[in-house]
CSV table of C-alpha atoms in Angstrom, one decimal:
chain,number,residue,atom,x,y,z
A,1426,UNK,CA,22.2,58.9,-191.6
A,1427,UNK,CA,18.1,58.3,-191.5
A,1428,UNK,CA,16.2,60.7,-193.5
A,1429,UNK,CA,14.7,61.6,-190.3
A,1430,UNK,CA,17.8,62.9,-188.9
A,1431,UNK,CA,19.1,64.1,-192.4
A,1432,UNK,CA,15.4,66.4,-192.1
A,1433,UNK,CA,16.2,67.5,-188.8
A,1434,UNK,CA,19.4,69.1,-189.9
A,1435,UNK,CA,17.9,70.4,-193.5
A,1436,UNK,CA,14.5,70.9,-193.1
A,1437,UNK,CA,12.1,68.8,-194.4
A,1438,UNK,CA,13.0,67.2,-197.6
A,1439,UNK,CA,10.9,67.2,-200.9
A,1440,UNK,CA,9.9,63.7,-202.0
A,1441,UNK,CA,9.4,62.5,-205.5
A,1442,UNK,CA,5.3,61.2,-206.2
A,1443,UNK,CA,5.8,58.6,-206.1
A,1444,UNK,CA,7.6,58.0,-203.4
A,1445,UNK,CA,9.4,54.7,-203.0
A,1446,UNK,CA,10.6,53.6,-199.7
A,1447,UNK,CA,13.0,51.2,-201.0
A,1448,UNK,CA,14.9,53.8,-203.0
A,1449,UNK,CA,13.8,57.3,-203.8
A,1450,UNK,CA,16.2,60.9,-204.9
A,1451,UNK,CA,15.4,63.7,-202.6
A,1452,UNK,CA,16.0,66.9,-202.2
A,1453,UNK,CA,16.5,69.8,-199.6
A,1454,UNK,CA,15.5,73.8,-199.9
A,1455,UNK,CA,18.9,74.3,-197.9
A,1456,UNK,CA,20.8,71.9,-200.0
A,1457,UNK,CA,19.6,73.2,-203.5
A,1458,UNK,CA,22.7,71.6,-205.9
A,1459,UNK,CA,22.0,68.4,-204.2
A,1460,UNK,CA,20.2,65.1,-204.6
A,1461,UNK,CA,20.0,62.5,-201.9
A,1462,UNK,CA,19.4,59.1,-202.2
A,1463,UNK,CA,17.7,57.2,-199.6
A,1464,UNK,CA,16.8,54.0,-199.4
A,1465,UNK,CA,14.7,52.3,-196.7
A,1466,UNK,CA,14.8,55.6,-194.7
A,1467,UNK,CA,18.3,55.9,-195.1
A,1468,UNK,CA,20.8,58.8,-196.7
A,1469,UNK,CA,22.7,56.6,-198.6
A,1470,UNK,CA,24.2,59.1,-201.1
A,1471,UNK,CA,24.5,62.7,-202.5
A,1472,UNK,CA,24.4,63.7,-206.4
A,1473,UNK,CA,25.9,67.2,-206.8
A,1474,UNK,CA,25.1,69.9,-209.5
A,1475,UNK,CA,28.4,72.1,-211.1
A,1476,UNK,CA,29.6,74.5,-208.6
A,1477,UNK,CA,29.4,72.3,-205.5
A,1478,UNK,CA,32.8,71.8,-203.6
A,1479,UNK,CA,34.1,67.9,-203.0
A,1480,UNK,CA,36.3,66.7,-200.6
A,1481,UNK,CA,38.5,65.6,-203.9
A,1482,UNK,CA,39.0,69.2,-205.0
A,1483,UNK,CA,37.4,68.4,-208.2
A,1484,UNK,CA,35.1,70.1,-210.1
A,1485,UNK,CA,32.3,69.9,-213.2
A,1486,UNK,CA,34.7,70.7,-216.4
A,1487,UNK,CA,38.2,69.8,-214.4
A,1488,UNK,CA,40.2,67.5,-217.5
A,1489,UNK,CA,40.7,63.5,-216.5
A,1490,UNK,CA,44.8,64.8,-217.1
A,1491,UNK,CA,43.7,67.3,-213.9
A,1492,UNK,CA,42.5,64.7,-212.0
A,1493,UNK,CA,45.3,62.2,-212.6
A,1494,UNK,CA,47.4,64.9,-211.8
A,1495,UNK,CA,46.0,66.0,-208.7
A,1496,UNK,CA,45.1,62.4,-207.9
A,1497,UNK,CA,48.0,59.7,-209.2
A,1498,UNK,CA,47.0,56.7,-206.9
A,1499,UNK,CA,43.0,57.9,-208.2
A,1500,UNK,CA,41.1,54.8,-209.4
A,1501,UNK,CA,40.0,54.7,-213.2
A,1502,UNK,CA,37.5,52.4,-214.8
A,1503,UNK,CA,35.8,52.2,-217.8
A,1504,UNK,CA,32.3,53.9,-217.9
A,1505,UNK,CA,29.1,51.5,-218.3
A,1506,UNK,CA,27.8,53.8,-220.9
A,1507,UNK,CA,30.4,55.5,-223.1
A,1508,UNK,CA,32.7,53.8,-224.4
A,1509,UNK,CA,35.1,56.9,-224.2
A,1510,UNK,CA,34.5,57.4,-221.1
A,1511,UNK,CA,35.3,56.4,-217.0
A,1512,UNK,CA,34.5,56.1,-213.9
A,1513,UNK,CA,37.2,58.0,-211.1
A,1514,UNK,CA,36.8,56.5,-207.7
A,1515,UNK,CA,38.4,58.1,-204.5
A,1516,UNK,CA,37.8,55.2,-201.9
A,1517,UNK,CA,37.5,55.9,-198.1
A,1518,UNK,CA,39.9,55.1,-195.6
A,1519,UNK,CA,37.9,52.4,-194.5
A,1520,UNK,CA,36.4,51.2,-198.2
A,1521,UNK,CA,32.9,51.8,-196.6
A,1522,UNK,CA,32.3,55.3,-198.8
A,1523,UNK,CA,33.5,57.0,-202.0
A,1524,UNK,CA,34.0,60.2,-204.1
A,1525,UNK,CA,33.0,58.7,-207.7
A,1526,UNK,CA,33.7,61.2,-210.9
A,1527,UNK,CA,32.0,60.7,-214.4
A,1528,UNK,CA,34.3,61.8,-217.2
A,1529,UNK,CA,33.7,62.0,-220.6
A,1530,UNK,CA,35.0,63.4,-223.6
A,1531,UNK,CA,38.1,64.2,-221.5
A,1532,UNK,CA,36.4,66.2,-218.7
A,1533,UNK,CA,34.8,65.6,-215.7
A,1534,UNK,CA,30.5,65.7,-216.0
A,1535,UNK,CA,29.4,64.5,-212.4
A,1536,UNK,CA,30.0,64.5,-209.0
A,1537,UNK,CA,28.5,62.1,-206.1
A,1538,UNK,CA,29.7,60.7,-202.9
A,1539,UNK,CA,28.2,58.0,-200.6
A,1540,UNK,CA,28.4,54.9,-198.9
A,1541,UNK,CA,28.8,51.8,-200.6
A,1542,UNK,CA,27.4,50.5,-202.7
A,1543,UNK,CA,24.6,52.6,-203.3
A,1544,UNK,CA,27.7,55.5,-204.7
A,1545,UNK,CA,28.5,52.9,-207.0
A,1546,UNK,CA,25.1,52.5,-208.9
A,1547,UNK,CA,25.5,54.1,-212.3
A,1548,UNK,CA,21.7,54.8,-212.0
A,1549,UNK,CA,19.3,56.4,-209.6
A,1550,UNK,CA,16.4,55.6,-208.4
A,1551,UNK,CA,12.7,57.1,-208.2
């Protein structure tokens, strides 16, 4: 979705200074446990805070064992970062998108979702 579009169905969002139109995190007042990230005017993907309902039924604090159990065919990688830690990917029908968990120490710690491969990126942008 372009920003433009996502704004006409939010409200305006609130940029980051600076902003950068290659790839920027923004936010919406109606969207408040939510980051967007857009890059070259488009919604590519959505960061969510604890508390924010997924299309995976899994939550902030869920245990990797609840995952696995809820999700046997989910994907699990290693995470880039700690080394006791993965990624858990819940791929779209159509491999275009993805759920992707962070778990560490044995429990779930983030939540986003997105095309590909912009949900992929272990980082952010501006």
């Amino acid at each position: 979705m372009k920003l433009a579009d996502a704004e006409q169905a939010a409200g305006k969002a609130t940029l980051p200074e600076p902003f950068d139109p290659v790839c920027s995190m923004v936010r919406f007042a109606s969207l408040p446990k939510l980051r967007f990230m857009v890059e070259e005017g488009v919604v590519t993907r959505a960061d969510a805070e604890p508390g924010v309902e997924n299309a995976a039924g899994v939550a902030v604090g869920d245990t990797l064992a609840q995952v696995r159990d809820k999700h046997p065919d989910a994907q699990v990688g290693t995470h880039k970062y700690d080394k006791n830690g993965h990624y858990v990917t819940f791929p779209s029908s159509d491999g275009r998108g993805a759920i992707i968990l962070e778990e560490s120490g044995g429990k779930v710690t983030k939540v986003r979702a997105g095309l590909q491969p912009a949900v992929a990126y272990v980082e952010t942008c501006g």
